[in-house]
N, CA, C and O of each residue as an XYZ file, in Angstrom:
852
protein
N      76.375     18.709    -49.684
C      75.669     20.053    -49.697
C      74.294     20.087    -49.441
O      73.592     19.340    -50.123
N      73.853     20.679    -48.738
C      72.366     20.563    -48.401
C      71.528     21.074    -49.340
O      71.899     22.172    -49.756
N      70.416     20.608    -49.867
C      69.458     21.165    -50.753
C      68.732     22.608    -50.130
O      68.446     22.734    -48.939
N      68.534     23.483    -50.995
C      67.743     24.468    -50.405
C      66.684     24.910    -51.781
O      67.029     25.215    -52.923
N      65.484     24.828    -51.275
C      64.309     25.083    -52.195
C      63.820     26.463    -52.042
O      62.598     26.579    -51.954
N      64.473     27.438    -51.997
C      63.644     28.444    -51.824
C      63.084     29.090    -53.123
O      62.452     30.145    -53.069
N      63.348     28.381    -54.394
C      62.436     28.450    -55.469
C      62.364     27.020    -56.085
O      63.020     26.083    -55.628
N      61.548     26.918    -57.122
C      61.081     25.846    -57.423
C      61.929     25.334    -58.726
O      62.887     25.988    -59.139
N      61.545     24.232    -59.283
C      62.061     23.719    -60.446
C      61.730     23.008    -61.303
O      60.835     22.187    -61.106
N      62.369     23.121    -62.519
C      62.334     22.090    -63.894
C      63.541     21.491    -64.148
O      64.609     21.770    -63.604
N      63.298     20.478    -65.171
C      64.640     19.748    -65.808
C      65.018     20.381    -67.015
O      64.195     21.121    -67.554
N      66.488     20.157    -67.691
C      66.813     20.661    -68.549
C      66.130     20.233    -69.939
O      65.649     19.108    -70.076
N      66.114     21.242    -71.011
C      65.594     20.506    -72.357
C      66.649     19.819    -72.947
O      66.316     19.102    -73.890
N      67.847     19.836    -72.652
C      68.960     19.082    -73.133
C      68.937     17.705    -72.587
O      69.531     16.805    -73.180
N      68.301     17.496    -71.516
C      68.452     16.135    -70.901
C      66.825     15.406    -70.894
O      66.478     14.419    -70.245
N      66.070     16.158    -71.739
C      64.719     15.502    -71.794
C      64.650     14.679    -72.888
O      63.552     14.169    -73.108
N      65.649     14.402    -73.698
C      65.695     13.495    -74.500
C      65.745     12.058    -74.095
O      65.252     11.082    -74.661
N      66.510     12.142    -72.892
C      66.492     10.781    -72.209
C      65.044      9.966    -72.027
O      64.997      8.746    -71.867
N      64.050     10.701    -72.070
C      62.900     10.203    -71.966
C      62.064     10.046    -73.286
O      60.917      9.603    -73.253
N      62.680     10.425    -74.439
C      62.023     10.367    -75.514
C      62.086      8.936    -76.317
O      63.096      8.241    -76.203
N      61.136      8.573    -77.020
C      61.404      7.066    -77.494
C      62.255      7.167    -78.541
O      62.185      8.136    -79.297
N      63.211      6.128    -78.723
C      64.083      5.912    -79.872
C      63.347      6.184    -81.326
O      62.172      5.859    -81.496
N      64.149      6.816    -82.376
C      63.752      7.055    -83.590
C      63.225      5.741    -83.931
O      63.729      4.657    -83.640
N      62.050      5.981    -84.644
C      61.440      4.871    -85.317
C      60.499      3.907    -84.538
O      59.581      3.260    -85.040
N      60.876      3.914    -83.226
C      60.034      2.916    -82.085
C      58.580      3.614    -82.234
O      58.251      4.796    -82.336
N      57.907      2.509    -82.208
C      56.440      2.658    -82.180
C      56.089      3.253    -80.506
O      56.676      2.805    -79.522
N      55.164      4.190    -80.450
C      54.631      4.745    -79.455
C      53.746      3.809    -78.881
O      52.967      3.147    -79.568
N      53.848      3.699    -77.343
C      53.079      2.716    -76.714
C      51.494      3.130    -76.796
O      51.253      4.318    -76.584
N      50.605      2.428    -77.028
C      49.242      2.668    -76.892
C      48.783      3.256    -75.760
O      49.155      2.668    -74.745
N      47.972      4.396    -75.545
C      47.392      4.813    -74.148
C      46.588      3.671    -73.492
O      45.869      2.975    -74.209
N      46.670      3.452    -72.222
C      45.940      2.223    -71.627
C      44.713      3.044    -70.963
O      44.761      4.188    -70.512
N      43.648      2.206    -71.014
C      42.251      2.484    -70.381
C      42.191      2.835    -69.143
O      41.245      3.477    -68.686
N      43.214      2.446    -68.455
C      42.981      2.864    -66.982
C      44.169      4.254    -66.419
O      45.045      4.685    -67.169
N      43.989      4.676    -65.265
C      44.883      5.830    -64.763
C      44.849      5.583    -63.204
O      43.913      5.140    -62.539
N      46.312      6.046    -62.717
C      46.233      6.173    -61.231
C      45.750      7.366    -61.054
O      45.912      8.173    -61.969
N      45.033      7.785    -59.832
C      44.593      8.604    -59.217
C      45.126      8.929    -57.880
O      44.770      8.198    -56.956
N      45.796      9.756    -57.672
C      46.259      9.870    -56.256
C      45.819     10.918    -55.395
O      45.700     12.097    -55.727
N      45.547     10.355    -54.100
C      44.689     11.154    -53.122
C      45.873     11.500    -52.085
O      46.547     10.674    -51.469
N      45.992     13.076    -52.020
C      46.559     13.432    -50.746
C      45.740     13.867    -49.570
O      45.234     14.990    -49.568
N      45.587     13.055    -48.592
C      44.875     13.540    -47.467
C      45.621     14.222    -46.473
O      46.805     14.001    -46.216
N      44.670     15.310    -45.756
C      45.340     16.270    -45.049
C      44.125     16.578    -44.087
O      42.997     16.148    -44.324
N      44.450     17.399    -42.917
C      43.637     17.810    -42.098
C      42.667     18.814    -42.464
O      41.820     19.206    -41.661
N      42.772     19.308    -43.820
C      41.970     20.366    -44.167
C      41.354     19.834    -45.299
O      41.001     20.702    -46.098
N      41.097     18.620    -45.642
C      40.676     17.966    -46.651
C      41.667     17.222    -47.777
O      42.875     17.460    -47.788
N      41.073     16.349    -48.672
C      41.594     15.817    -49.744
C      41.887     16.252    -51.191
O      41.048     16.725    -51.959
N      43.186     16.031    -51.464
C      43.464     16.542    -52.918
C      43.371     15.238    -53.892
O      43.796     14.169    -53.454
N      42.909     15.297    -54.999
C      42.919     14.380    -55.884
C      43.976     14.754    -57.149
O      43.853     15.849    -57.699
N      44.765     14.034    -57.482
C      45.509     14.338    -58.836
C      45.813     13.257    -59.745
O      45.794     12.118    -59.278
N      46.139     13.452    -61.181
C      46.673     12.616    -61.958
C      48.031     12.959    -62.427
O      48.421     14.123    -62.332
N      48.776     12.039    -62.922
C      50.136     12.187    -63.479
C      50.284     12.134    -65.104
O      49.455     11.442    -65.694
N      50.952     12.592    -65.621
C      50.985     12.392    -67.145
C      51.949     11.598    -67.527
O      53.090     11.446    -67.091
N      51.326     11.065    -68.461
C      51.782      9.911    -68.884
C      53.363     10.069    -69.918
O      54.288      9.297    -70.169
N      53.006     11.599    -70.327
C      54.504     11.898    -71.096
C      55.655     12.686    -70.403
O      56.568     13.326    -70.924
N      55.379     12.478    -69.133
C      56.520     12.722    -68.129
C      57.033     11.522    -67.415
O      57.359     11.499    -66.228
N      57.068     10.629    -68.165
C      57.232      9.217    -67.481
C      58.232      9.002    -66.319
O      58.030      8.042    -65.574
N      59.346      9.853    -66.090
C      60.301      9.479    -65.220
C      59.948     10.380    -63.904
O      60.353      9.981    -62.812
N      59.290     11.443    -63.984
C      58.638     12.036    -62.790
C      57.202     11.207    -62.430
O      56.964     11.095    -61.227
N      56.396     10.720    -63.214
C      55.261     10.175    -62.938
C      55.860      8.739    -61.992
O      55.581      8.543    -60.809
N      56.562      8.019    -62.685
C      57.112      6.628    -61.999
C      57.758      6.875    -60.631
O      57.639      6.162    -59.634
N      58.418      7.938    -60.748
C      59.186      8.050    -59.346
C      58.052      8.830    -58.229
O      58.078      8.510    -57.041
N      57.318      9.610    -58.613
C      56.067     10.106    -57.646
C      55.210      9.012    -57.346
O      54.695      9.014    -56.228
N      54.933      7.993    -58.197
C      53.798      6.861    -57.821
C      54.554      5.881    -57.054
O      54.050      5.441    -56.021
N      55.634      5.511    -57.414
C      56.294      4.873    -56.484
C      56.462      5.152    -55.139
O      56.365      4.300    -54.256
N      56.771      6.598    -54.915
C      57.021      7.014    -53.632
C      55.503      7.086    -52.524
O      55.433      6.973    -51.301
N      54.335      7.339    -53.637
C      53.235      7.576    -52.724
C      52.800      6.038    -52.767
O      52.131      5.940    -51.738
N      52.806      4.724    -53.409
C      52.690      3.857    -53.178
C      53.300      3.283    -51.755
O      52.614      2.771    -50.871
N      54.599      3.457    -51.718
C      55.393      3.034    -50.834
C      55.214      3.957    -49.340
O      55.966      3.889    -48.367
N      54.374      4.551    -49.442
C      54.475      5.581    -48.010
C      55.310      6.429    -47.794
O      55.217      7.091    -46.760
N      56.508      6.685    -48.831
C      57.550      7.663    -48.657
C      56.994      9.214    -47.923
O      57.683      9.876    -47.147
N      55.691      9.554    -48.352
C      55.463     10.822    -48.233
C      54.477     10.905    -46.781
O      54.244     11.964    -46.198
N      54.047      9.769    -46.418
C      53.211      9.632    -45.209
C      53.814     10.351    -44.006
O      54.713      9.776    -43.392
N      53.393     11.582    -43.606
C      53.797     12.065    -42.420
C      54.614     13.478    -42.670
O      54.863     14.358    -41.846
N      54.955     13.411    -44.097
C      55.458     14.949    -44.487
C      54.616     16.006    -44.633
O      53.474     15.666    -44.943
N      54.799     17.190    -44.513
C      54.041     18.388    -44.808
C      54.251     19.242    -45.748
O      55.194     19.147    -46.533
N      53.354     20.207    -45.764
C      53.583     21.470    -46.875
C      54.329     22.246    -46.080
O      53.861     22.692    -45.032
N      55.684     22.525    -46.511
C      56.549     23.123    -45.266
C      56.525     24.564    -45.700
O      56.773     25.477    -44.912
N      56.236     24.744    -46.906
C      56.247     26.210    -47.578
C      55.107     26.604    -48.409
O      54.691     25.934    -49.354
N      54.651     27.647    -48.040
C      53.300     28.104    -48.950
C      53.197     29.726    -48.908
O      53.477     30.511    -48.002
N      52.715     29.934    -50.158
C      52.667     31.139    -50.478
C      51.698     31.665    -51.189
O      51.653     31.603    -52.417
N      50.679     32.335    -50.317
C      49.543     32.854    -51.133
C      49.493     33.381    -52.335
O      50.295     34.255    -52.665
N      48.532     32.916    -53.169
C      48.500     33.400    -54.525
C      49.686     33.229    -55.442
O      49.867     33.956    -56.419
N      50.503     32.223    -55.088
C      51.513     31.514    -55.923
C      51.535     29.883    -55.715
O      51.287     29.167    -56.685
N      51.778     29.417    -54.675
C      51.988     27.862    -54.348
C      52.033     27.161    -53.092
O      52.026     27.890    -52.100
N      52.068     26.216    -52.946
C      52.070     25.445    -51.883
C      53.280     23.947    -52.004
O      53.056     22.989    -52.744
N      54.114     24.029    -51.400
C      55.280     22.944    -51.679
C      55.186     21.884    -50.226
O      54.783     22.211    -49.110
N      55.638     20.705    -50.622
C      55.840     19.685    -49.744
C      56.603     18.297    -50.150
O      57.089     18.323    -51.281
N      56.759     17.255    -49.510
C      57.202     16.232    -49.867
C      58.780     16.038    -49.330
O      59.441     15.075    -49.720
N      59.262     16.915    -48.514
C      60.641     16.903    -47.971
C      60.697     16.152    -46.842
O      60.276     16.664    -45.804
N      61.285     14.642    -46.814
C      61.426     13.633    -45.659
C      61.910     14.350    -44.433
O      61.657     13.816    -43.353
N      62.597     15.527    -44.443
C      63.189     16.325    -43.301
C      61.906     16.935    -42.694
O      61.986     17.185    -41.491
N      60.746     17.217    -43.304
C      59.665     17.727    -42.494
C      59.034     16.618    -41.915
O      57.906     16.944    -41.545
N      59.282     15.479    -41.689
C      58.754     14.489    -40.715
C      59.297     14.813    -39.125
O      58.635     14.757    -38.089
N      60.452     15.101    -39.266
C      61.145     15.175    -37.899
C      60.794     16.841    -37.025
O      60.180     17.763    -37.562
N      61.247     16.868    -35.896
C      60.661     17.574    -34.857
C      61.371     19.036    -34.798
O      61.178     19.866    -33.909
N      62.331     19.207    -36.049
C      63.203     20.300    -36.320
C      62.548     21.080    -37.659
O      62.768     20.667    -38.798
N      61.883     22.022    -37.438
C      61.236     22.980    -38.604
C      62.183     23.608    -39.351
O      61.918     24.014    -40.483
N      63.557     23.772    -38.717
C      64.638     24.713    -39.420
C      65.027     23.845    -40.508
O      65.459     24.409    -41.514
N      64.957     22.552    -40.504
C      65.526     21.907    -41.581
C      64.647     21.378    -42.868
O      65.082     20.603    -43.719
N      63.401     21.916    -42.846
C      62.381     21.679    -43.581
C      62.795     22.385    -45.074
O      63.217     23.537    -45.182
N      62.626     21.643    -45.957
C      63.003     22.247    -47.161
C      64.549     21.837    -47.961
O      64.801     21.783    -49.165
N      65.430     21.584    -46.765
C      66.974     21.019    -47.372
C      66.718     19.849    -47.848
O      66.935     19.904    -49.058
N      66.353     18.761    -47.530
C      66.118     17.523    -47.947
C      67.399     16.913    -47.969
O      68.418     17.599    -48.058
N      67.433     15.235    -47.869
C      68.687     14.771    -47.646
C      69.955     14.907    -48.420
O      69.881     14.941    -49.648
N      70.931     14.975    -47.917
C      72.169     15.396    -48.705
C      72.368     14.281    -49.801
O      72.058     13.144    -49.447
N      72.815     14.439    -51.012
C      73.126     13.426    -52.052
C      71.921     12.611    -52.661
O      72.055     11.673    -53.447
N      70.861     13.046    -52.239
C      69.343     12.624    -53.108
C      69.702     12.776    -54.388
O      70.133     13.840    -54.832
N      69.526     11.567    -55.170
C      69.327     11.565    -56.622
C      68.276     12.554    -57.281
O      67.224     12.888    -56.734
N      68.724     12.996    -58.591
C      67.838     13.982    -59.151
C      66.972     13.261    -60.200
O      67.220     12.059    -60.288
N      66.201     13.637    -60.853
C      65.428     13.126    -62.186
C      65.656     14.052    -63.387
O      65.270     15.218    -63.300
N      66.204     13.653    -64.402
C      66.488     14.428    -65.467
C      64.938     15.327    -66.034
O      63.788     14.891    -65.994
N      65.319     16.412    -66.441
C      64.240     17.034    -67.200
C      63.271     16.317    -68.004
O      63.588     15.319    -68.650
N      61.909     16.874    -67.979
C      61.090     16.433    -69.118
C      60.193     17.605    -69.195
O      59.075     17.726    -68.692
N      60.970     18.581    -70.018
C      60.020     19.670    -70.307
C      59.383     19.674    -71.755
O      58.450     20.404    -72.088
N      60.007     18.773    -72.551
C      59.352     18.889    -73.683
C      57.924     18.456    -74.078
O      57.412     18.566    -75.192
N      57.333     17.903    -72.863
C      55.927     17.855    -73.086
C      55.142     19.087    -72.916
O      53.951     19.210    -73.202
N      55.971     20.055    -72.390
C      55.270     21.506    -72.696
C      53.791     21.648    -71.650
O      52.824     22.244    -72.124
N      53.722     21.167    -70.481
C      52.774     21.493    -69.662
C      52.941     22.738    -68.801
O      54.003     23.038    -68.256
N      51.790     23.455    -68.717
C      52.047     24.622    -68.039
C      51.671     24.590    -66.847
O      51.076     23.660    -66.305
N      52.135     26.033    -66.170
C      51.714     25.923    -64.600
C      50.212     26.802    -64.387
O      50.092     27.948    -63.953
N      49.091     25.828    -64.861
C      48.027     26.264    -64.470
C      47.488     26.288    -62.918
O      48.224     25.922    -62.002
N      46.581     26.600    -62.767
C      45.889     26.469    -61.147
C      46.037     25.043    -60.846
O      45.579     24.384    -61.780
N      46.477     24.350    -59.950
C      46.390     23.239    -59.612
C      47.452     22.321    -60.288
O      47.421     21.109    -60.075
N      48.276     22.814    -61.002
C      49.450     21.949    -61.560
C      50.434     21.453    -60.498
O      50.782     22.079    -59.496
N      50.820     20.257    -60.865
C      51.686     19.685    -59.719
C      53.326     19.552    -60.630
O      53.461     19.141    -61.782
N      54.212     19.940    -59.879
C      55.590     20.349    -60.683
C      56.700     20.086    -59.579
O      56.384     20.216    -58.396
N      57.959     19.728    -59.922
C      58.928     19.294    -59.349
C      59.793     20.431    -58.905
O      60.023     21.434    -59.581
N      60.233     20.191    -57.754
C      60.915     21.667    -57.067
C      62.694     21.097    -57.450
O      63.069     19.928    -57.549
N      63.506     22.321    -57.599
C      64.824     21.919    -57.904
C      65.710     23.008    -57.293
O      65.145     24.025    -56.889
N      67.227     22.887    -57.166
C      67.803     23.835    -56.924
C      68.227     24.715    -57.962
O      68.454     24.244    -59.077
N      68.364     25.941    -57.736
C      68.858     27.189    -58.434
C      69.395     26.975    -59.719
O      69.908     25.863    -59.838
N      69.441     27.778    -60.834
C      70.251     27.604    -62.040
C      71.775     27.264    -61.741
O      72.382     26.254    -62.098
N      72.337     28.527    -60.872
C      73.599     28.792    -60.691
C      74.330     27.501    -60.050
O      75.540     27.333    -60.197
N      73.617     26.712    -59.418
C      74.468     25.255    -59.013
C      73.526     24.079    -59.996
O      74.001     22.944    -60.042
N      72.566     24.273    -60.562
C      71.829     23.196    -61.249
C      71.737     23.676    -62.690
O      70.616     23.778    -63.188
N      72.774     23.966    -63.374
C      72.516     24.664    -64.968
C      71.360     23.752    -65.526
O      70.333     24.233    -66.003
N      71.625     22.271    -65.422
C      70.755     21.317    -66.122
C      69.286     21.344    -65.542
O      68.444     20.647    -66.108
N      68.943     22.070    -64.499
C      67.429     22.056    -63.995
C      67.153     20.661    -63.715
O      66.119     20.242    -64.234
N      67.831     19.830    -63.014
C      67.283     18.526    -62.756
C      66.255     18.642    -61.773
O      66.004     19.725    -61.244
N      65.638     17.576    -61.495
C      64.360     17.887    -60.633
C      64.662     17.272    -59.278
O      65.442     16.320    -59.296
N      64.152     17.676    -58.055
C      64.357     17.051    -56.734
C      63.791     15.726    -56.906
O      62.879     15.592    -57.722
N      64.218     14.714    -56.235
C      63.224     13.265    -56.378
C      62.020     13.082    -55.347
O      61.220     12.148    -55.295
N      62.098     14.173    -54.570
C      60.956     14.153    -53.677
C      60.074     15.352    -53.388
O      58.908     15.120    -53.070
N      60.429     16.408    -53.449
C      59.622     17.704    -53.291
C      59.122     18.115    -54.586
O      59.710     18.103    -55.667
N      57.672     18.566    -54.241
C      57.144     18.953    -55.374
C      56.288     20.066    -54.912
O      56.125     20.303    -53.715
N      55.621     20.899    -56.076
C      54.647     21.969    -55.365
C      53.551     21.719    -56.357
O      53.600     20.967    -57.329
N      52.315     22.648    -55.862
C      51.124     22.692    -56.317
C      50.791     24.426    -56.547
O      50.829     25.284    -55.665
N      50.498     24.600    -57.839
C      50.115     25.934    -58.200
C      48.708     26.448    -57.687
O      47.614     26.232    -58.209
N      48.977     27.152    -56.585
C      47.719     27.979    -55.893
C      47.200     29.073    -56.394
O      46.147     29.471    -55.896
N      47.824     29.837    -57.519
C      47.535     30.976    -58.112
C      46.285     30.705    -59.012
O      46.537     30.034    -60.013
N      45.232     31.022    -58.880
C      44.004     30.565    -59.797
C      44.256     31.254    -61.288
O      43.558     30.865    -62.225
N      45.245     32.265    -61.494
C      45.268     32.435    -62.957
C      46.628     31.663    -63.718
O      46.966     31.827    -64.890
N      47.348     30.713    -62.624
C      48.379     30.202    -62.741
C      49.818     31.028    -62.838
O      49.834     32.254    -62.955
N      50.789     30.380    -62.789
C      51.985     31.120    -62.632
C      52.891     30.675    -63.938
O      53.816     29.868    -63.844
N      52.550     31.227    -65.003
C      52.965     30.928    -66.201
C      54.342     31.656    -66.462
O      54.872     31.426    -67.549
N      54.883     32.380    -65.716
C      56.459     32.814    -65.586
C      57.306     31.506    -65.341
O      58.486     31.603    -65.678
N      57.011     30.623    -64.954
C      57.364     29.402    -64.723
C      57.650     28.238    -65.833
O      58.428     27.284    -65.832
N      56.670     28.727    -66.807
C      56.385     27.750    -67.861
C      57.991     27.551    -68.467
O      58.822     28.455    -68.384
N      58.223     26.482    -68.964
C      59.285     26.004    -69.512
C      60.845     25.951    -69.000
O      61.931     25.809    -69.562
N      60.333     26.170    -67.431
C      61.583     26.254    -66.277
C      61.457     25.038    -65.224
O      62.381     24.705    -64.482
N      60.282     24.463    -65.257
C      60.212     23.552    -64.114
C      59.224     22.289    -64.652
O      58.144     22.574    -65.170
N      59.552     21.184    -64.536
C      58.729     20.339    -64.710
C      57.335     19.912    -64.071
O      57.078     19.583    -62.912
N      56.384     20.037    -65.368
C      54.977     20.162    -64.820
C      54.796     18.628    -65.185
O      55.103     18.165    -66.284
N      54.192     17.799    -63.998
C      53.896     16.416    -64.259
C      52.738     15.860    -63.825
O      52.543     14.651    -63.945
N      51.847     16.682    -63.274
C      50.352     16.324    -63.055
C      49.352     17.453    -62.807
O      49.643     18.647    -62.875
N      48.270     17.013    -62.543
C      47.389     18.021    -62.480
C      46.350     17.746    -61.257
O      45.966     16.580    -61.169
N      45.911     18.558    -60.424
C      44.729     18.378    -59.295
C      43.375     18.248    -60.209
O      43.062     19.050    -61.090
N      42.748     17.266    -59.889
C      41.660     17.435    -60.503
C      40.434     17.540    -59.380
O      39.328     17.922    -59.764
N      40.591     17.294    -58.393
C      39.795     17.652    -57.087
C      40.478     18.060    -56.031
O      41.604     17.609    -55.819
N      39.869     19.024    -55.168
C      40.333     19.496    -53.959
C      41.178     20.877    -54.300
O      42.047     21.233    -53.505
N      40.908     21.661    -55.514
C      41.409     22.789    -55.209
C      41.290     23.601    -54.149
O      42.254     24.264    -53.767
N      40.145     23.650    -53.569
C      39.774     24.412    -52.305
C      40.459     23.940    -51.412
O      40.638     24.805    -50.555
N      41.021     22.853    -51.122
C      41.885     22.640    -49.953
C      43.433     23.308    -50.204
O      44.036     23.811    -49.256
N      43.884     23.273    -51.265
C      45.196     23.973    -51.757
C      45.078     25.453    -51.276
O      46.054     26.057    -50.832
N      43.905     25.978    -51.379
C      43.516     27.318    -51.197
C      43.874     27.379    -49.628
O      44.803     28.053    -49.185
N      42.947     26.525    -48.788
C      43.106     26.509    -47.451
C      44.469     26.629    -46.824
O      44.837     27.463    -45.997
N      45.243     25.508    -47.444
C      46.695     25.489    -47.056
C      47.565     27.087    -47.323
O      48.232     27.789    -46.563
N      47.214     27.208    -48.627
C      48.054     28.652    -48.593
C      47.523     29.638    -47.683
O      48.373     30.424    -47.264
N      46.157     29.832    -47.199
C      45.959     30.838    -46.613
C      46.065     30.615    -44.716
O      45.531     31.216    -43.784
N      46.958     29.539    -44.786
C      47.390     29.423    -43.285
C      48.338     30.382    -42.848
O      49.253     30.746    -43.588
N      48.160     30.884    -41.517
C      49.311     31.802    -40.860
C      50.613     30.966    -41.170
O      50.661     29.736    -41.165
N      51.830     31.957    -41.483
C      53.034     31.369    -41.669
C      54.110     32.131    -41.013
O      53.828     33.269    -40.638
N      55.389     31.644    -40.801
C      56.488     32.352    -40.172
C      57.450     33.223    -41.500
O      57.037     33.260    -42.659
N      58.362     33.676    -41.190
C      59.106     34.437    -42.029
C      59.667     33.673    -43.037
O      59.955     34.153    -44.133
N      59.876     32.283    -42.678
C      60.489     31.267    -44.004
C      59.130     30.737    -44.838
O      59.343     29.917    -45.732
N      57.928     31.105    -44.628
C      56.618     30.704    -45.256
C      56.340     29.181    -44.854
O      55.680     28.321    -45.439
N      57.111     29.132    -43.581
C      56.325     27.782    -43.201
C      54.998     27.960    -42.584
O      54.795     29.040    -42.027
N      53.950     26.969    -42.593
C      52.869     27.309    -41.713
C      53.106     27.232    -40.476
O      54.000     26.441    -40.177
N      52.510     27.899    -39.473
C      52.847     27.578    -38.117
C      52.106     26.455    -37.439
O      52.268     26.057    -36.285
N      51.076     25.914    -38.556
C      50.582     24.504    -37.959
C      50.986     23.492    -38.966
O      50.819     23.668    -40.173
N      51.552     22.366    -38.420
C      51.894     21.394    -39.323
C      50.709     20.759    -40.437
O      49.710     20.152    -40.050
N      50.931     20.943    -41.439
C      49.708     20.065    -42.475
C      50.452     18.906    -43.020
O      51.208     18.850    -43.990
N      50.062     17.972    -42.163
C      50.766     16.803    -42.684
C      49.918     16.023    -43.793
O      48.726     16.258    -43.988
N      50.658     15.069    -44.499
C      49.963     14.328    -45.631
C      50.196     12.783    -45.574
O      51.218     12.227    -45.172
N      49.058     12.193    -46.052
C      49.189     10.781    -46.086
C      48.616     10.531    -47.784
O      47.500     10.903    -48.148
N      49.529      9.897    -48.615
C      49.055      9.456    -49.994
C      48.601      8.126    -50.108
O      49.240      7.270    -49.496
N      47.512      7.751    -50.848
C      46.933      6.615    -51.458
C      46.961      6.792    -52.934
O      47.076      7.888    -53.483
N      46.855      5.700    -53.517
C      47.046      5.468    -55.366
C      45.894      4.224    -55.524
O      45.916      3.083    -55.063
N      44.731      5.012    -56.488
C      43.645      3.938    -56.935
C      43.921      4.078    -58.384
O      44.152      5.125    -58.988
N      43.870      2.981    -58.813
C      44.148      2.762    -60.303
C      42.336      2.545    -60.838
O      41.703      1.548    -60.492
N      41.882      3.367    -61.480
C      40.492      3.432    -62.259
C      40.415      3.543    -63.734
O      41.320      4.028    -64.412
N      39.418      3.126    -64.158
C      39.231      3.144    -65.924
C      39.146      4.756    -66.044
O      38.614      5.429    -65.162
N      39.654      5.257    -67.082
C      39.723      6.632    -67.295
C      38.397      7.305    -67.664
O      38.253      8.517    -67.505
N      37.350      6.458    -68.196
C      36.012      6.801    -68.207
C      35.183      7.184    -66.716
O      34.266      7.969    -66.477
N      35.960      6.248    -65.863
C      35.092      6.647    -64.379
C      35.966      7.990    -63.964
O      35.396      8.885    -63.341
N      37.295      8.106    -64.305
C      37.839      9.277    -63.926
C      37.301     10.555    -64.418
O      37.141     11.638    -63.856
N      37.030     10.090    -65.779
C      36.238     11.417    -66.436
C      35.053     12.016    -65.760
O      34.797     13.181    -65.458
N      34.316     10.750    -65.586
C      32.896     10.956    -65.248
C      32.751     11.372    -63.742
O      31.805     12.077    -63.390
N      33.702     10.927    -62.857
C      33.621     11.143    -61.232
C      34.473     12.868    -61.019
O      34.145     13.575    -60.066
N      35.390     13.269    -61.889
C      36.170     14.186    -61.477
C      35.999     15.322    -62.553
O      36.407     16.457    -62.309
N      35.278     14.946    -63.969
C      34.914     15.973    -64.844
C      36.259     16.493    -65.731
O      36.367     17.487    -66.449
N      37.441     15.225    -65.336
C      38.663     15.494    -66.170
C      38.712     14.938    -67.628
O      38.395     13.765    -67.826
N      39.071     15.686    -68.572
C      39.343     15.245    -69.849
C      40.626     15.175    -70.329
O      41.513     16.028    -70.309
N      40.618     13.922    -70.817
C      42.132     13.324    -71.382
C      42.219     13.665    -72.601
O      43.215     13.362    -73.258
């Protein structure tokens, strides 16, 4: 069955326990460094960080970014004053009609909702199938969206896993969302992306991007 992502997603609270430490286990000490992911597009660069308390989504996204999985994919769905969505490997081909459907049988990621991250402007979250076919709200393993609405999209809080935050390039998100698009909200001009990952000291990230841990 093909994936259809006309709506976005989060993972189930019941499965969130899979990412929680065992009772009595010591929490890992926070590191002094973090990874900054850069999404490069023809309209500019977007820098983001990924949250350590959503480890399943973080690890999945970082691996794909490092491996070049997202290179050549597009932001295939944009809705002004809402969000921009991308990451589908099908968006690399010449057929625009399959964008957003994703590979059949692609694995999902268990929900990590207990972290409680909100859909603020620039929040990075995972797409998923609708509740009626996906009651656990498990996340798709590749497609993601970035909140473009400046006031946030808080009606999605607690329903979709937010696992990262844009720390620079919010203006690029606005430019992508403003592109002319077809009836399926696909931009008429492809916005292809390339991702790189850089490990930096948190103090340097705070100084360079003004981000507070």
